[in-house]
PDB file of C-alpha atoms in Angstrom:
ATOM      1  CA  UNK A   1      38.622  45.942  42.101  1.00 48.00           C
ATOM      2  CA  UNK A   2      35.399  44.921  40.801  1.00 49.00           C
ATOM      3  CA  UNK A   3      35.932  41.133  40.955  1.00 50.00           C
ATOM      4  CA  UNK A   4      33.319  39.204  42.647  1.00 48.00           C
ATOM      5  CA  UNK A   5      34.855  37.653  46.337  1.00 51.00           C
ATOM      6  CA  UNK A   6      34.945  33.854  45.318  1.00 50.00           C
ATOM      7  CA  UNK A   7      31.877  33.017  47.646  1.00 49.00           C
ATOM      8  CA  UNK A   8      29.801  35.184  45.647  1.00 45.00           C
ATOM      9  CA  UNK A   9      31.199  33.918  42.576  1.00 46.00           C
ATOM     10  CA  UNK A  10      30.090  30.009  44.133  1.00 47.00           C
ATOM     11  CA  UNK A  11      26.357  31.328  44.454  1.00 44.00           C
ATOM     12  CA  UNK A  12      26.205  33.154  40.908  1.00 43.00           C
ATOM     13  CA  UNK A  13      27.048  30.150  39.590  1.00 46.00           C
ATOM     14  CA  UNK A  14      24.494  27.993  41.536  1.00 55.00           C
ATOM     15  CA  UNK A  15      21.891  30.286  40.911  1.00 54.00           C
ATOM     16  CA  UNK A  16      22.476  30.056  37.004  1.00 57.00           C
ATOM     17  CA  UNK A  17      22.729  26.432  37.226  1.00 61.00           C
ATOM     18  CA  UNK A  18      19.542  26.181  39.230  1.00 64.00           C
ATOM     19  CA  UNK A  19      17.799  28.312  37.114  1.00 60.00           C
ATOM     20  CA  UNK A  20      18.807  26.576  33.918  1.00 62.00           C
ATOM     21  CA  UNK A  21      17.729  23.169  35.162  1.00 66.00           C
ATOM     22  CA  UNK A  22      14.301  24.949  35.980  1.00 66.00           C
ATOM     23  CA  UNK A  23      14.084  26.812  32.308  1.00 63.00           C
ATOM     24  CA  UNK A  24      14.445  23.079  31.120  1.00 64.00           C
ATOM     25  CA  UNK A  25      12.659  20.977  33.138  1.00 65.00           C
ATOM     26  CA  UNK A  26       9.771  23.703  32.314  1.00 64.00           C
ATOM     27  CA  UNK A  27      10.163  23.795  28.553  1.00 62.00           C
ATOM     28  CA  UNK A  28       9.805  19.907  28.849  1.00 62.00           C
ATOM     29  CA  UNK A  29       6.335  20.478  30.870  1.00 63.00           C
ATOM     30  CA  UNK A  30       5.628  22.635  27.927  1.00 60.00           C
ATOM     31  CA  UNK A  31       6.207  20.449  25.169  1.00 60.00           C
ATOM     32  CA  UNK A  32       4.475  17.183  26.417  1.00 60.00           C
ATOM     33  CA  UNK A  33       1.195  20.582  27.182  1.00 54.00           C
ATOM     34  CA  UNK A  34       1.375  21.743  23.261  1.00 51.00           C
ATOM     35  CA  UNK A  35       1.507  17.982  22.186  1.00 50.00           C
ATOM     36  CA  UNK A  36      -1.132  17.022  24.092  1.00 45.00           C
ATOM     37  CA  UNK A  37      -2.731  20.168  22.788  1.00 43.00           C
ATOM     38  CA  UNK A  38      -4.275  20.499  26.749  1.00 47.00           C
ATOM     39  CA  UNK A  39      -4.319  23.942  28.938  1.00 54.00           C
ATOM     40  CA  UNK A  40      -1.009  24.834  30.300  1.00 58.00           C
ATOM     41  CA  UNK A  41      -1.880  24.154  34.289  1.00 65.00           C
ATOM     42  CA  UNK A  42       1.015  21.515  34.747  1.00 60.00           C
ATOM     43  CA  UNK A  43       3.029  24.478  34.013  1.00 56.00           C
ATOM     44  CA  UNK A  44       1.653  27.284  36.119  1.00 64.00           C
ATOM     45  CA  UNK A  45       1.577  24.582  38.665  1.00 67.00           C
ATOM     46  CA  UNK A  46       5.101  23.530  38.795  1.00 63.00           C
ATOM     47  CA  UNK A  47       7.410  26.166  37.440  1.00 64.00           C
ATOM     48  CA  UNK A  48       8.133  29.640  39.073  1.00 64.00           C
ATOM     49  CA  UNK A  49       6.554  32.988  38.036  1.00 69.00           C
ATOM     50  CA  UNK A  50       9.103  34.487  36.352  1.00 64.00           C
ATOM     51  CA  UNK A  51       9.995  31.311  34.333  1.00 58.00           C
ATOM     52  CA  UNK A  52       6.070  30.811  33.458  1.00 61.00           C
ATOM     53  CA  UNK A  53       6.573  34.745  32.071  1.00 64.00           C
ATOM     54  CA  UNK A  54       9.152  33.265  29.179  1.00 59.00           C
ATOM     55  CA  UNK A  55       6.833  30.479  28.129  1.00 59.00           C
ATOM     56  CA  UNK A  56       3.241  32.052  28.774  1.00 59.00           C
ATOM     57  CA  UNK A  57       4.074  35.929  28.802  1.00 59.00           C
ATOM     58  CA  UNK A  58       1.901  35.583  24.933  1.00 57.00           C
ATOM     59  CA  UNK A  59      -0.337  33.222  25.167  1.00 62.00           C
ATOM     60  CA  UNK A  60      -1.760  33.469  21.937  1.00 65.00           C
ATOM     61  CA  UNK A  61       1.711  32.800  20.166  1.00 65.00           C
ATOM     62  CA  UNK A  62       1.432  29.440  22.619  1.00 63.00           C
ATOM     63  CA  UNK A  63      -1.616  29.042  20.860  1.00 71.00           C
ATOM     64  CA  UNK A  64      -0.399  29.610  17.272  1.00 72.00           C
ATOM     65  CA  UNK A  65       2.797  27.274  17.693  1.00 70.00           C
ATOM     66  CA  UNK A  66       0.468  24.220  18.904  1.00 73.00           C
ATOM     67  CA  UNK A  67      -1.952  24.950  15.583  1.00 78.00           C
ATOM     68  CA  UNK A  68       1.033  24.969  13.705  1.00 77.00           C
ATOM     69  CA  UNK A  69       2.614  21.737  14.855  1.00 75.00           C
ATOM     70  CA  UNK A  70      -0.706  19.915  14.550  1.00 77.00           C
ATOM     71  CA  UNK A  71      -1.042  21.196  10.867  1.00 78.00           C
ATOM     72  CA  UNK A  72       1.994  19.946  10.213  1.00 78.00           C
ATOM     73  CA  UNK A  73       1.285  16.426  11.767  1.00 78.00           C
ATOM     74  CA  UNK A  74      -1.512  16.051   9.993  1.00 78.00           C
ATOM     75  CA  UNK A  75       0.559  17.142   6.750  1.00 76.00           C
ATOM     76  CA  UNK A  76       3.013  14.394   7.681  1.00 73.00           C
ATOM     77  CA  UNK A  77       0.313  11.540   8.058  1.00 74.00           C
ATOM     78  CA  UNK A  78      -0.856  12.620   4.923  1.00 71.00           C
ATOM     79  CA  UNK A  79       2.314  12.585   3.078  1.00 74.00           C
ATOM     80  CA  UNK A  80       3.501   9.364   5.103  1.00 69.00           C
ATOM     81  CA  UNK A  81       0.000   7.496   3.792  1.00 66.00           C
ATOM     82  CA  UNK A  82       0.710   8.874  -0.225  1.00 66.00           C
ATOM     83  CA  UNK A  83       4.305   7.691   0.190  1.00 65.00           C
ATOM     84  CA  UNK A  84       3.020   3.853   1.826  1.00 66.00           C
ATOM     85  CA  UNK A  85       0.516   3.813  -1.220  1.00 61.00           C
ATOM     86  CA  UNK A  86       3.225   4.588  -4.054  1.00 64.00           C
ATOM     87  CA  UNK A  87       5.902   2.057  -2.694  1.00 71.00           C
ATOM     88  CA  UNK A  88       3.611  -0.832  -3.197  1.00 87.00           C
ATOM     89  CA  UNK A  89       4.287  -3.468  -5.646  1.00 91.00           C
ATOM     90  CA  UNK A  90       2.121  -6.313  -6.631  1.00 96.00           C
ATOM     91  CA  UNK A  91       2.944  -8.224 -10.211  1.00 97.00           C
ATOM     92  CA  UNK A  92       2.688 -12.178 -11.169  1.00 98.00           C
ATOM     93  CA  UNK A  93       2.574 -14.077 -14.414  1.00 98.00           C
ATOM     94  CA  UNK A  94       1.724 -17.448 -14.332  1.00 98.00           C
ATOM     95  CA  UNK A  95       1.332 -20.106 -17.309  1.00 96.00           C
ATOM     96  CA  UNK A  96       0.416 -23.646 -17.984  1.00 94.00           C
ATOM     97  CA  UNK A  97       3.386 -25.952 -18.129  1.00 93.00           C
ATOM     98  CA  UNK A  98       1.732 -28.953 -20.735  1.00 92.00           C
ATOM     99  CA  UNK A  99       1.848 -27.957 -24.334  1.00 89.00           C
ATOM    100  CA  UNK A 100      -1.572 -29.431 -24.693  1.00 88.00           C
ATOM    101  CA  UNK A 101      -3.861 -29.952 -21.985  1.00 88.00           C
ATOM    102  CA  UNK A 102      -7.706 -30.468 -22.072  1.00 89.00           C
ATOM    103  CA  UNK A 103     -10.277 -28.425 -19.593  1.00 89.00           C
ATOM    104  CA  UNK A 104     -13.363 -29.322 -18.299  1.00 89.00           C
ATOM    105  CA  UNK A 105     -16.399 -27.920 -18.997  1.00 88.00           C
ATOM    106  CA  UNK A 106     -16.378 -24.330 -17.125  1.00 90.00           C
ATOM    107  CA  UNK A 107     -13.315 -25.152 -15.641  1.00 90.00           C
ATOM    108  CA  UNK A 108     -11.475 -22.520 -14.138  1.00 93.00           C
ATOM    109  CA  UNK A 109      -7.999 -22.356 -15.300  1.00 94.00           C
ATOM    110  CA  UNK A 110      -5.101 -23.849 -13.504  1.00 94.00           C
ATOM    111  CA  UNK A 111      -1.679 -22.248 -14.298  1.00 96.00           C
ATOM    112  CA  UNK A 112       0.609 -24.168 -12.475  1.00 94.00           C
ATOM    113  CA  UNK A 113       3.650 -22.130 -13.332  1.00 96.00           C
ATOM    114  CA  UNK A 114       4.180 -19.123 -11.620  1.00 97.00           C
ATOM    115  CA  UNK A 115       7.083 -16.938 -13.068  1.00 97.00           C
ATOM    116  CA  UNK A 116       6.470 -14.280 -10.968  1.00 97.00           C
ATOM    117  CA  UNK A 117       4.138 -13.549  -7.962  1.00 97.00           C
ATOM    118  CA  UNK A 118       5.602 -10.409  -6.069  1.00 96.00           C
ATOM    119  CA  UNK A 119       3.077  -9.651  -2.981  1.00 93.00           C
ATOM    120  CA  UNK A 120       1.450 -13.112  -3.162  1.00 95.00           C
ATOM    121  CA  UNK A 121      -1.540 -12.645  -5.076  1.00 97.00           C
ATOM    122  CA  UNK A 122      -1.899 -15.352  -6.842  1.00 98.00           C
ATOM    123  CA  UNK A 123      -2.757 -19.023  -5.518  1.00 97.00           C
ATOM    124  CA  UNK A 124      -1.645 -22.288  -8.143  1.00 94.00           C
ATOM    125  CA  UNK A 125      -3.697 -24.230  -5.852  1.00 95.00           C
ATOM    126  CA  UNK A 126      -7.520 -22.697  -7.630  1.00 95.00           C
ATOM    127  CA  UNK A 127      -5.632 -19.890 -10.708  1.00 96.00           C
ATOM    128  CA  UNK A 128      -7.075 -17.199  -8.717  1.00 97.00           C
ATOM    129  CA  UNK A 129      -5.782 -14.021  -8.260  1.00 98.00           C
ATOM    130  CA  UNK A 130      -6.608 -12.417  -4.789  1.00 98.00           C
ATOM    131  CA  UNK A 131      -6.105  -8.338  -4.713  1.00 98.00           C
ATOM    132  CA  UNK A 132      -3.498  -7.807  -1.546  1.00 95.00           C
ATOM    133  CA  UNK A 133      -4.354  -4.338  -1.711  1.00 94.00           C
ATOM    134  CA  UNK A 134      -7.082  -2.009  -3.382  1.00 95.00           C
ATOM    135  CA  UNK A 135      -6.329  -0.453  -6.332  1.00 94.00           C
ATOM    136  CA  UNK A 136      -5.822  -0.364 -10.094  1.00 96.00           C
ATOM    137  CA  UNK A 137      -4.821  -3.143 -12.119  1.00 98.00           C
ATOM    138  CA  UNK A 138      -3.683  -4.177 -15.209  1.00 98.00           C
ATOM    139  CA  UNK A 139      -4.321  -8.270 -16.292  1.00 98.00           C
ATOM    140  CA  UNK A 140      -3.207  -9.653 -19.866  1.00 97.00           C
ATOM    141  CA  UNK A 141      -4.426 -13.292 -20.345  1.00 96.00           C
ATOM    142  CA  UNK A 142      -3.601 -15.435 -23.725  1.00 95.00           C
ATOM    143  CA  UNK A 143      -5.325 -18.428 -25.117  1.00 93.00           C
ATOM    144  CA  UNK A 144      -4.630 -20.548 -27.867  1.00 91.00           C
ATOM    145  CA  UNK A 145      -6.905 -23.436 -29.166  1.00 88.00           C
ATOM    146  CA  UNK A 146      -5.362 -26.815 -29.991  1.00 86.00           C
ATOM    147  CA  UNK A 147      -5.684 -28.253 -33.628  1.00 76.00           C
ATOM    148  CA  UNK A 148      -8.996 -27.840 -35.501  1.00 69.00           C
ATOM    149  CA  UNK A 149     -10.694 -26.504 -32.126  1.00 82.00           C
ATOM    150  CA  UNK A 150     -11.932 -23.742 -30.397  1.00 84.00           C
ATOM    151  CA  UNK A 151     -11.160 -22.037 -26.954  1.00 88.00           C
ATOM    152  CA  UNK A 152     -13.310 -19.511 -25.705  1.00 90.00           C
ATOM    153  CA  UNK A 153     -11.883 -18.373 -22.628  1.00 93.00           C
ATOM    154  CA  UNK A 154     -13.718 -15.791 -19.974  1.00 95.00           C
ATOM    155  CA  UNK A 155     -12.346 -13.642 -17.359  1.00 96.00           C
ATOM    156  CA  UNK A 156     -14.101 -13.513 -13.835  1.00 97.00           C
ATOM    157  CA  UNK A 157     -14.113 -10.849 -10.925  1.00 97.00           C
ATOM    158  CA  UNK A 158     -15.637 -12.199  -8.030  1.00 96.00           C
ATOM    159  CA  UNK A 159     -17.895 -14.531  -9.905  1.00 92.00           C
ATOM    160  CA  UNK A 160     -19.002 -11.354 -12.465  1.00 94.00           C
ATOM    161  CA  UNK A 161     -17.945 -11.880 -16.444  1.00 94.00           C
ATOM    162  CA  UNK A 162     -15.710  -8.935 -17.045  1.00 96.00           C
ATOM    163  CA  UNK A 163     -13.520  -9.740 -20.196  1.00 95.00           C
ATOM    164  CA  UNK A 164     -12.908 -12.530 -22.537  1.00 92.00           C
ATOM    165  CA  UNK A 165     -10.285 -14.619 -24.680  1.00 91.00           C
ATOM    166  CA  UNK A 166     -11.133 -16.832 -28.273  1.00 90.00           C
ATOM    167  CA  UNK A 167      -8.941 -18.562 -30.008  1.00 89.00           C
ATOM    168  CA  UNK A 168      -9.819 -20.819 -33.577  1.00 84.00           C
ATOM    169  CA  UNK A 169      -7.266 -22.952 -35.157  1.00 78.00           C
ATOM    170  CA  UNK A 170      -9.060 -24.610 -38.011  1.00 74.00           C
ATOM    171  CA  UNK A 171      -7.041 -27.290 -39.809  1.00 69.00           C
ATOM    172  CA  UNK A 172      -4.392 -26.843 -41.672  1.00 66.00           C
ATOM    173  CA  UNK A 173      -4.240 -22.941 -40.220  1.00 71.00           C
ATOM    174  CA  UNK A 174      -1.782 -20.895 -38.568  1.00 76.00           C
ATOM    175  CA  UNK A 175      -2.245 -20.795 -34.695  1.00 78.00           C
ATOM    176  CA  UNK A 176      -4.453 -18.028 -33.624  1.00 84.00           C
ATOM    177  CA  UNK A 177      -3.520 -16.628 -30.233  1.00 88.00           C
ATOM    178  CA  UNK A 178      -6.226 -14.735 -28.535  1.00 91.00           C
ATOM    179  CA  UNK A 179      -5.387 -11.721 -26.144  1.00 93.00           C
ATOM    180  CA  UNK A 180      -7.123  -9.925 -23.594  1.00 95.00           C
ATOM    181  CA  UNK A 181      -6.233  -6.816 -21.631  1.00 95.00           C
ATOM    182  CA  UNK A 182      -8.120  -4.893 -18.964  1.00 96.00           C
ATOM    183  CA  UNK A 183      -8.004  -2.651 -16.545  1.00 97.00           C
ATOM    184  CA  UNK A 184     -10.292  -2.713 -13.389  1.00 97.00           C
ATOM    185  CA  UNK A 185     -10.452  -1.264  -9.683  1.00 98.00           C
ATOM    186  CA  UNK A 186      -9.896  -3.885  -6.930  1.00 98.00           C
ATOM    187  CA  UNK A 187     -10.763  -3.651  -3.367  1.00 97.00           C
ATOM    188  CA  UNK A 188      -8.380  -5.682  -1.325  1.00 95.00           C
ATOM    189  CA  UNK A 189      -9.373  -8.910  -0.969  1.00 97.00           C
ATOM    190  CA  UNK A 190     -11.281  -9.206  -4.374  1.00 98.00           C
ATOM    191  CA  UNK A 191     -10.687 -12.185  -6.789  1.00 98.00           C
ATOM    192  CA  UNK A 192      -9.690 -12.278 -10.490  1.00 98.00           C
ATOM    193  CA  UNK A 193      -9.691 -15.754 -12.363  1.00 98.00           C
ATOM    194  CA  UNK A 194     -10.031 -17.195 -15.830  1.00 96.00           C
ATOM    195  CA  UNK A 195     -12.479 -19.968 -16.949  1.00 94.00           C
ATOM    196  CA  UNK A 196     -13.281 -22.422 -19.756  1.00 93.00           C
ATOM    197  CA  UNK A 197     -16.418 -21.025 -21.055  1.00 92.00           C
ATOM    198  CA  UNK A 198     -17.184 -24.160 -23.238  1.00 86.00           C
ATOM    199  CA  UNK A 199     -20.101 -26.586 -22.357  1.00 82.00           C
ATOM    200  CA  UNK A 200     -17.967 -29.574 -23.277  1.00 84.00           C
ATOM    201  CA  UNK A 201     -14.166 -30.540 -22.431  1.00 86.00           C
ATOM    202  CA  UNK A 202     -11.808 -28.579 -24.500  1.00 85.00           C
ATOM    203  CA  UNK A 203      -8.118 -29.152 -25.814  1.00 87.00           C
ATOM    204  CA  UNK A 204      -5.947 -26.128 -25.351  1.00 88.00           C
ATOM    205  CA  UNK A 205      -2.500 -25.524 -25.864  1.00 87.00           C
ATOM    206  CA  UNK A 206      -0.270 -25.005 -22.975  1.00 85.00           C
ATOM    207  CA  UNK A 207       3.486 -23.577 -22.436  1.00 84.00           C
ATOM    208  CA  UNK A 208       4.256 -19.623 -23.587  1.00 86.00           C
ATOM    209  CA  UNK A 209       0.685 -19.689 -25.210  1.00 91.00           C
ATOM    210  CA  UNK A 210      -1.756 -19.816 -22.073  1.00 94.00           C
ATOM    211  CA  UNK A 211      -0.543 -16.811 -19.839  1.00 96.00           C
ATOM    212  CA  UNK A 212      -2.178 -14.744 -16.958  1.00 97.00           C
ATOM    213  CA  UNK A 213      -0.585 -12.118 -15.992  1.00 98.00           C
ATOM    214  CA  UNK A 214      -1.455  -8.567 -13.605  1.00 98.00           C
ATOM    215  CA  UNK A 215       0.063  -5.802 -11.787  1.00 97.00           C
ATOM    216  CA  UNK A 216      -1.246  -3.082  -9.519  1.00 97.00           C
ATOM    217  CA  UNK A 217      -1.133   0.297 -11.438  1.00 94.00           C
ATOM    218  CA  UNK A 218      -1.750   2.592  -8.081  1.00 91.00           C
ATOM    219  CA  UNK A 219      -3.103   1.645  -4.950  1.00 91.00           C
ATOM    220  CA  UNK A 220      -5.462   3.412  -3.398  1.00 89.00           C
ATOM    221  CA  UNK A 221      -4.447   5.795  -0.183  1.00 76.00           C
TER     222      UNK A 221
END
């Protein structure tokens, strides 16, 4: 009384299986088509008419739907590159360990110390700090001269005189602690380093009082 005998019930259900596992195997086609953002031939080629009619009966909403997923790739890579930038971290501060030390005549600076050196920038083996990305920075370096002397102390970038550090302790004065703070772009790979600017040796004073410290503002995306 209106039931289906069971052998047509058997190929009812076959056919809805079949076509199922053709709907799918064809929206698979269709997916690796948009992604590859080719023309949809692999489909007309392998799927039947009236399944190519549920994918392709618009074309130009096929069309809209592959714009829109490569928009929003591209929105992705973008947002995936600002995000890379903003999580990186470079920071060190170094110092000499003597309390007095003497430097040679435009001697670069030698802090053997290093407190703190997060993304390896800086190298104890020449006191030069090497950019591990591009850029901006932030570098503090302190100088102070040892009893009745004078330190004049100049900051390099890549061999070019960008900032400087004096310090005067005449006798029977206070100590004088110079300070210098800067802020410069850095391509990666760049070098920052401190030297004694004097034409002769000079006695300095080492420990907390000759520091060089940086760390990367924002890098660059």
């Amino acid at each position: 009384t209106g039931a289906f005998p069971e052998q047509h019930q058997s190929v009812v259900v076959d056919n809805t299986t079949s076509f199922n596992r053709e709907m799918f195997r064809c929206f698979l086609i269709l997916l690796a088509t948009l992604s590859a953002c080719e023309d949809t031939s692999a489909l007309e080629a392998t799927c039947p008419p009236s399944i190519q009619q549920v994918f392709l009966g618009d074309q130009s909403q096929v069309t809209d739907f592959a714009a829109e997923l490569a928009d929003l790739q591209n929105k992705y890579t973008t947002l995936e590159a600002k995000f890379n930038a903003a999580s990186k971290v470079v920071a060190f501060y170094v110092r000499i360990s003597a309390d007095t030390t003497t430097l040679a005549a435009k001697g670069n600076l030698i802090y053997d110390v290093i407190v703190t050196n997060i993304g390896d920038g800086y190298d104890s083996s020449t006191g030069q700090f090497t950019a591990p990305v591009s850029g901006t920075y932030v570098f503090l370096v302190n100088c102070m001269a040892a009893d009745s002397l004078f330190q004049e102390l100049v900051i390099f970038l890549d061999g070019q005189r960008v900032a400087g550090c004096v310090s005067h302790r005449p006798a029977t004065k206070e100590w004088d602690l110079g300070t210098s703070f800067l802020t410069v772009h850095l391509n990666a790979g760049q070098k920052v380093w401190t030297k004694n600017w004097s034409s002769g040796a000079t006695q300095i004073r080492g420990a907390d009082w000759q520091t060089f410290s940086g760390f990367l503002i924002s890098a660059d995306e």
